[in-house]
Amino acid sequence: MTDNTQHQQAATPELPTQYVPADVEGKLYERWVERGYFEADEHSEKPPYTIVIPPPNVTGSLHLGHAFEHTLIDALTRRKRMQGYETLWQPGMDHAGIATQNVVERELAKEGKSRHDLGREAFIERVWKWKNESGGQISGQMRRLGDGVAWSRERFTMDEGLSRAVQTVFKKMYEDELIYRAERIINWCPRCLTAISDIEVEYSDDDGELVSMTYGEGEESLVVATTRAETMLGDTAVAVHPDDERYRHLVGKRIKLPLTDRTIPVVADTHVDPEFGTGAVKVTPAHDPNDFEIGRRHDLPSLTVMDERAVITVPGPFEGLDRLEARSAIVAALRAEGRIVAEKRPYVHSVGHCSRCKTTVEPRLSMQWWVKVGPLAQAAGDAVRDGQVKIHPQEMEKRYFDWVDDLRDWCISRQLWWGHRIPIWYGPDGEIVCVGPDEEPPGGEGWHQETDVLDTWFSSGLWPFSTLGWPEQTDSLAKFYPNSVLVTGYDILFFWVARMMMFGLYAMDGTPPFHTIALHGMVRDQFGKKMSKSFGNAVNPLDWMDAYGSDALRFTLARGANPGVDVPIGEDWVQGSRNFANKIWNATRFALMNGATVEGELPAAEELSATDRWILSRLNTVVAEVDAYYEDYQFAKVSDALFHFAWDEVFDWYVELSKTTFMGGGRPAEVSARVLGEVLDTTLRLLHPVMPFVTETLWTTLTGQESLVIADWPAMRGFRDKAAEAEIEQVQQVITEVRRFRSDQGLQPGQKVPARLTLEGTAFAPHEAAIRQLLRLTPEGDAFQATASLPVSGATVALDLSGTIDVEAERKRLTKDLQNAEKEKAAAEAKLGNEAFLAKAPDEVVDKIRGRLTKAEADIERITAQLAGLPTG
């Protein structure tokens, strides 16, 4: 398991007494980058392994969600690099249209200006200036985390090459009639002053009001209810169900619309639920998506009653009022006319908000550009159904299909200045021309370009191939497309993953953008609550990295990463991972001080002790387990297996059992030093993808070789020794049971006790010195008195406890504990034997009592054994 790299090992390698991450991490990372370890060669003959970074917003900074996702991706790519793959982890950032424009507009507002004062070109220049000076701070934070990305290939969604890809796809889709312009209901943000897509709307249950009001007069009247009374100014009908007998006499008639001089028809439509409310609904086609569809079916006019800032535009007493002001004023006016039938406040209902500024979204009729997603979504669904793309975990497939199989056309135009401007030119006589990247736009008087830009997700949907140079047929594209796997959160399965699937299959001749979609959960606080500044539980990962080191944060995140499941994390868990890093450090220092080495071949089997054979056998098992877990994206199981192997088996058992060998010197010590070197070498390699900094420092010191980043991944040697595993398991049982007995008797860990060991058979004989040392058992001596005897796993340990404990006081204490346990058992048995009680008690109460009985029985057995083990006489 050693490399062929030329050794540079010093005669006596040394490590500082303590591991200080801040002294190591920054220097190591820069060395890795300078040496080009993370770069990818498209001309390499190695098999490719490609992962794209989900591009963070240029306005963003590293949060725990980023740190979590990046840790998982980095672990995968580091392992594959060590396995001999040409690995590309593609970095870059998203231009984040709305978010970035908002940032720069806020800066301008401080100067008393707006973007309109600058004009479009000057404003765009200002945004680029901000991006170059202040944007992208997350890149530096990614370095702190240890991200092994190919920095020379870093891309930005507004780069010239990526812009060319956007323009190419748009023109191709336009010519294929997959992009069209139409007036439809869209989600409008009155704060950002742009359309936003359905998936950019966040819904929450808000307090509002439900107002019921009368339309029409006398027998030709009905009651409708609404949470948005201000929209009644744009009503063009009332709809009822065709089979509702209550309103059959009104269908086809016109009734008076209150507060206006208009009458509106009553129409029959199957969309109306006659069991909900009064069974009659107001229809406002320009301000509600369902009403828009009713309006299309019945050829109703669409009246827009608000401007882009949600201010009422209808002439009259409400003109110029904000929508919320108008809502109150209109209800008051209806109340004055006696038309209010009922008012319910508060009325909790689902309200959509802009995901970026949290402003309540306003459905609005608007002329926009759309993608016809039907055939694209069909292909995206089929690629998973036919096995071209696998979703992991598999149970997430249903969510994916639920989305792509019911996907509505996508509004891709945004009323912004920052972004990819839609490559459409309008002529003076209504002409529409789509211009490709190598084409000249039409000139002459009256021609002008579309002012809207494309939704940010349009360009990020091209990310897996646009970053590789497409539409040019580059060597990078040929080598690294499609991606091996996409690692991303289930929360953007719809935002981003489905978009990439649709675009990749469309633009890349039916080749999906990745083979596997590995979905992870969200990072939450230690109580499982969503992290948020408003909740006061948000954590800056940089603070934890400063306090405990990047490896500690990474290991904590990976150890919580079960596929598709949310990840709770608390600071004490990061502290625990820091302790693990320190344990690795201290154990390696001990190993080096005792001559641990990777020099030369492993000794022959006949020279290996049972302890040596045991740890090598366990090592091979762990290598196989870790490989299997990685292939299944089971990061938590990878981390847990390595934690317990390294801490429990290597450091707490092998190192401790080998101390007597090292103290004895000679050839046995040399053999164990070589075995310990082998075990540490392999363990550090296995840990490196998740904990790169501490493992790199220790491994290069241990081996004298260049870097773990380019070292070989451990391979199975096929070494398994079941007999040695069983033998050491028996030794562990003896030590564990005697330690438990010592603790039960109140003996201090370092307190020495005379003991006689009767080791049946030959298996234990080589381990007597180690057993005595670990249990602090001295030779029996002439005055030895066996006051307690423990038969354990084929051995008998007789102890002389005279003079070490107050036997009578201990017997009294244990007798009292035994009596209490017997009372607890009797009480539990009485309740469980009472049929009347069992018939009435809830299941959880019965289960709790059964648990008390089980515990009481275990306590009785334990205390009885302790009493039997006390000295007599």
PDB file of N, CA, C and O in Angstrom, residues 741 744-745 786-791 797-799 801 805 807 810-811 814-815 818 859-873:
ATOM      1  N   PHE A 741     -15.575  -4.463  36.212  1.00  0.00           N
ATOM      2  CA  PHE A 741     -15.607  -4.900  37.613  1.00  0.00           C
ATOM      3  C   PHE A 741     -14.846  -3.920  38.505  1.00  0.00           C
ATOM      4  O   PHE A 741     -15.320  -3.539  39.582  1.00  0.00           O
ATOM      5  N   ASP A 744     -16.944  -0.925  38.996  1.00  0.00           N
ATOM      6  CA  ASP A 744     -18.067  -1.189  39.899  1.00  0.00           C
ATOM      7  C   ASP A 744     -17.618  -1.232  41.354  1.00  0.00           C
ATOM      8  O   ASP A 744     -18.381  -0.878  42.263  1.00  0.00           O
ATOM      9  N   GLN A 745     -16.395  -1.685  41.578  1.00  0.00           N
ATOM     10  CA  GLN A 745     -15.887  -1.745  42.942  1.00  0.00           C
ATOM     11  C   GLN A 745     -15.312  -0.417  43.418  1.00  0.00           C
ATOM     12  O   GLN A 745     -14.837  -0.314  44.551  1.00  0.00           O
ATOM     13  N   ALA A 786      -6.950 -14.541  47.099  1.00  0.00           N
ATOM     14  CA  ALA A 786      -7.952 -14.390  46.033  1.00  0.00           C
ATOM     15  C   ALA A 786      -9.310 -14.071  46.649  1.00  0.00           C
ATOM     16  O   ALA A 786     -10.050 -14.970  47.043  1.00  0.00           O
ATOM     17  N   THR A 787      -9.613 -12.800  46.771  1.00  0.00           N
ATOM     18  CA  THR A 787     -10.883 -12.383  47.389  1.00  0.00           C
ATOM     19  C   THR A 787     -12.016 -12.224  46.375  1.00  0.00           C
ATOM     20  O   THR A 787     -13.173 -12.084  46.745  1.00  0.00           O
ATOM     21  N   ALA A 788     -11.705 -12.209  45.089  1.00  0.00           N
ATOM     22  CA  ALA A 788     -12.729 -12.125  44.043  1.00  0.00           C
ATOM     23  C   ALA A 788     -12.228 -12.895  42.832  1.00  0.00           C
ATOM     24  O   ALA A 788     -11.028 -12.853  42.510  1.00  0.00           O
ATOM     25  N   SER A 789     -13.131 -13.598  42.168  1.00  0.00           N
ATOM     26  CA  SER A 789     -12.752 -14.409  41.015  1.00  0.00           C
ATOM     27  C   SER A 789     -13.719 -14.146  39.859  1.00  0.00           C
ATOM     28  O   SER A 789     -14.940 -14.221  40.037  1.00  0.00           O
ATOM     29  N   LEU A 790     -13.158 -13.817  38.702  1.00  0.00           N
ATOM     30  CA  LEU A 790     -13.983 -13.485  37.535  1.00  0.00           C
ATOM     31  C   LEU A 790     -13.689 -14.463  36.406  1.00  0.00           C
ATOM     32  O   LEU A 790     -12.616 -14.422  35.803  1.00  0.00           O
ATOM     33  N   PRO A 791     -14.633 -15.350  36.077  1.00  0.00           N
ATOM     34  CA  PRO A 791     -14.463 -16.191  34.888  1.00  0.00           C
ATOM     35  C   PRO A 791     -14.930 -15.415  33.658  1.00  0.00           C
ATOM     36  O   PRO A 791     -16.081 -15.008  33.566  1.00  0.00           O
ATOM     37  N   VAL A 797      -9.761 -14.581  36.156  1.00  0.00           N
ATOM     38  CA  VAL A 797      -8.948 -13.537  36.762  1.00  0.00           C
ATOM     39  C   VAL A 797      -9.313 -13.487  38.237  1.00  0.00           C
ATOM     40  O   VAL A 797     -10.444 -13.119  38.612  1.00  0.00           O
ATOM     41  N   ALA A 798      -8.354 -13.880  39.076  1.00  0.00           N
ATOM     42  CA  ALA A 798      -8.559 -13.827  40.525  1.00  0.00           C
ATOM     43  C   ALA A 798      -7.888 -12.575  41.055  1.00  0.00           C
ATOM     44  O   ALA A 798      -6.717 -12.303  40.756  1.00  0.00           O
ATOM     45  N   LEU A 799      -8.609 -11.784  41.856  1.00  0.00           N
ATOM     46  CA  LEU A 799      -8.115 -10.501  42.341  1.00  0.00           C
ATOM     47  C   LEU A 799      -8.015 -10.501  43.855  1.00  0.00           C
ATOM     48  O   LEU A 799      -8.862 -11.084  44.555  1.00  0.00           O
ATOM     49  N   LEU A 801      -8.476  -8.037  46.598  1.00  0.00           N
ATOM     50  CA  LEU A 801      -8.988  -6.696  46.875  1.00  0.00           C
ATOM     51  C   LEU A 801      -8.857  -6.307  48.341  1.00  0.00           C
ATOM     52  O   LEU A 801      -9.363  -5.259  48.749  1.00  0.00           O
ATOM     53  N   ILE A 805     -10.639  -1.787  49.217  1.00  0.00           N
ATOM     54  CA  ILE A 805     -11.974  -1.188  49.375  1.00  0.00           C
ATOM     55  C   ILE A 805     -12.524  -1.541  50.745  1.00  0.00           C
ATOM     56  O   ILE A 805     -12.088  -2.498  51.389  1.00  0.00           O
ATOM     57  N   VAL A 807     -14.983  -3.365  52.332  1.00  0.00           N
ATOM     58  CA  VAL A 807     -15.847  -4.436  51.839  1.00  0.00           C
ATOM     59  C   VAL A 807     -17.229  -4.369  52.454  1.00  0.00           C
ATOM     60  O   VAL A 807     -18.247  -4.501  51.755  1.00  0.00           O
ATOM     61  N   GLU A 810     -19.248  -1.518  51.085  1.00  0.00           N
ATOM     62  CA  GLU A 810     -19.626  -1.788  49.696  1.00  0.00           C
ATOM     63  C   GLU A 810     -20.754  -2.818  49.646  1.00  0.00           C
ATOM     64  O   GLU A 810     -21.689  -2.709  48.854  1.00  0.00           O
ATOM     65  N   ARG A 811     -20.674  -3.840  50.549  1.00  0.00           N
ATOM     66  CA  ARG A 811     -21.721  -4.865  50.557  1.00  0.00           C
ATOM     67  C   ARG A 811     -23.063  -4.243  50.959  1.00  0.00           C
ATOM     68  O   ARG A 811     -24.118  -4.580  50.379  1.00  0.00           O
ATOM     69  N   LEU A 814     -24.427  -2.188  47.963  1.00  0.00           N
ATOM     70  CA  LEU A 814     -24.929  -3.037  46.888  1.00  0.00           C
ATOM     71  C   LEU A 814     -26.203  -3.778  47.304  1.00  0.00           C
ATOM     72  O   LEU A 814     -27.119  -3.967  46.495  1.00  0.00           O
ATOM     73  N   THR A 815     -26.268  -4.181  48.578  1.00  0.00           N
ATOM     74  CA  THR A 815     -27.473  -4.865  49.062  1.00  0.00           C
ATOM     75  C   THR A 815     -28.674  -3.935  48.992  1.00  0.00           C
ATOM     76  O   THR A 815     -29.778  -4.353  48.588  1.00  0.00           O
ATOM     77  N   LEU A 818     -29.691  -3.651  45.447  1.00  0.00           N
ATOM     78  CA  LEU A 818     -30.365  -4.870  44.999  1.00  0.00           C
ATOM     79  C   LEU A 818     -31.820  -4.884  45.457  1.00  0.00           C
ATOM     80  O   LEU A 818     -32.732  -5.256  44.688  1.00  0.00           O
ATOM     81  N   ASP A 859     -30.318  -4.886  36.248  1.00  0.00           N
ATOM     82  CA  ASP A 859     -29.673  -4.373  37.465  1.00  0.00           C
ATOM     83  C   ASP A 859     -29.501  -5.477  38.498  1.00  0.00           C
ATOM     84  O   ASP A 859     -28.459  -5.562  39.171  1.00  0.00           O
ATOM     85  N   ILE A 860     -30.504  -6.328  38.651  1.00  0.00           N
ATOM     86  CA  ILE A 860     -30.427  -7.419  39.625  1.00  0.00           C
ATOM     87  C   ILE A 860     -29.287  -8.366  39.272  1.00  0.00           C
ATOM     88  O   ILE A 860     -28.490  -8.766  40.127  1.00  0.00           O
ATOM     89  N   GLU A 861     -29.193  -8.692  37.975  1.00  0.00           N
ATOM     90  CA  GLU A 861     -28.124  -9.590  37.538  1.00  0.00           C
ATOM     91  C   GLU A 861     -26.754  -8.970  37.769  1.00  0.00           C
ATOM     92  O   GLU A 861     -25.823  -9.631  38.258  1.00  0.00           O
ATOM     93  N   ARG A 862     -26.630  -7.674  37.440  1.00  0.00           N
ATOM     94  CA  ARG A 862     -25.343  -6.996  37.602  1.00  0.00           C
ATOM     95  C   ARG A 862     -24.944  -6.889  39.075  1.00  0.00           C
ATOM     96  O   ARG A 862     -23.805  -7.205  39.446  1.00  0.00           O
ATOM     97  N   ILE A 863     -25.881  -6.474  39.934  1.00  0.00           N
ATOM     98  CA  ILE A 863     -25.558  -6.258  41.353  1.00  0.00           C
ATOM     99  C   ILE A 863     -25.263  -7.586  42.041  1.00  0.00           C
ATOM    100  O   ILE A 863     -24.370  -7.686  42.891  1.00  0.00           O
ATOM    101  N   THR A 864     -26.004  -8.626  41.659  1.00  0.00           N
ATOM    102  CA  THR A 864     -25.765  -9.950  42.236  1.00  0.00           C
ATOM    103  C   THR A 864     -24.342 -10.410  41.922  1.00  0.00           C
ATOM    104  O   THR A 864     -23.642 -10.965  42.786  1.00  0.00           O
ATOM    105  N   ALA A 865     -23.904 -10.172  40.685  1.00  0.00           N
ATOM    106  CA  ALA A 865     -22.547 -10.551  40.305  1.00  0.00           C
ATOM    107  C   ALA A 865     -21.515  -9.739  41.084  1.00  0.00           C
ATOM    108  O   ALA A 865     -20.473 -10.268  41.497  1.00  0.00           O
ATOM    109  N   GLN A 866     -21.797  -8.442  41.294  1.00  0.00           N
ATOM    110  CA  GLN A 866     -20.866  -7.606  42.061  1.00  0.00           C
ATOM    111  C   GLN A 866     -20.761  -8.100  43.500  1.00  0.00           C
ATOM    112  O   GLN A 866     -19.680  -8.141  44.076  1.00  0.00           O
ATOM    113  N   LEU A 867     -21.896  -8.480  44.106  1.00  0.00           N
ATOM    114  CA  LEU A 867     -21.873  -8.987  45.486  1.00  0.00           C
ATOM    115  C   LEU A 867     -21.076 -10.286  45.569  1.00  0.00           C
ATOM    116  O   LEU A 867     -20.297 -10.509  46.505  1.00  0.00           O
ATOM    117  N   ALA A 868     -21.266 -11.128  44.538  1.00  0.00           N
ATOM    118  CA  ALA A 868     -20.549 -12.406  44.534  1.00  0.00           C
ATOM    119  C   ALA A 868     -19.054 -12.198  44.391  1.00  0.00           C
ATOM    120  O   ALA A 868     -18.248 -13.005  44.872  1.00  0.00           O
ATOM    121  N   GLY A 869     -18.683 -11.107  43.759  1.00  0.00           N
ATOM    122  CA  GLY A 869     -17.269 -10.857  43.543  1.00  0.00           C
ATOM    123  C   GLY A 869     -16.572 -10.174  44.695  1.00  0.00           C
ATOM    124  O   GLY A 869     -15.345 -10.013  44.679  1.00  0.00           O
ATOM    125  N   LEU A 870     -17.321  -9.768  45.729  1.00  0.00           N
ATOM    126  CA  LEU A 870     -16.701  -9.100  46.877  1.00  0.00           C
ATOM    127  C   LEU A 870     -15.884 -10.091  47.705  1.00  0.00           C
ATOM    128  O   LEU A 870     -16.218 -11.291  47.777  1.00  0.00           O
ATOM    129  N   PRO A 871     -14.830  -9.598  48.314  1.00  0.00           N
ATOM    130  CA  PRO A 871     -14.025 -10.484  49.180  1.00  0.00           C
ATOM    131  C   PRO A 871     -14.872 -11.056  50.308  1.00  0.00           C
ATOM    132  O   PRO A 871     -15.797 -10.413  50.805  1.00  0.00           O
ATOM    133  N   THR A 872     -14.557 -12.278  50.740  1.00  0.00           N
ATOM    134  CA  THR A 872     -15.279 -12.919  51.840  1.00  0.00           C
ATOM    135  C   THR A 872     -14.334 -13.167  52.998  1.00  0.00           C
ATOM    136  O   THR A 872     -13.112 -13.162  52.850  1.00  0.00           O
ATOM    137  N   GLY A 873     -14.921 -13.395  54.143  1.00  0.00           N
ATOM    138  CA  GLY A 873     -14.102 -13.737  55.300  1.00  0.00           C
ATOM    139  C   GLY A 873     -13.601 -12.525  56.036  1.00  0.00           C
ATOM    140  O   GLY A 873     -13.818 -11.382  55.673  1.00  0.00           O
TER     141      GLY A 873
END
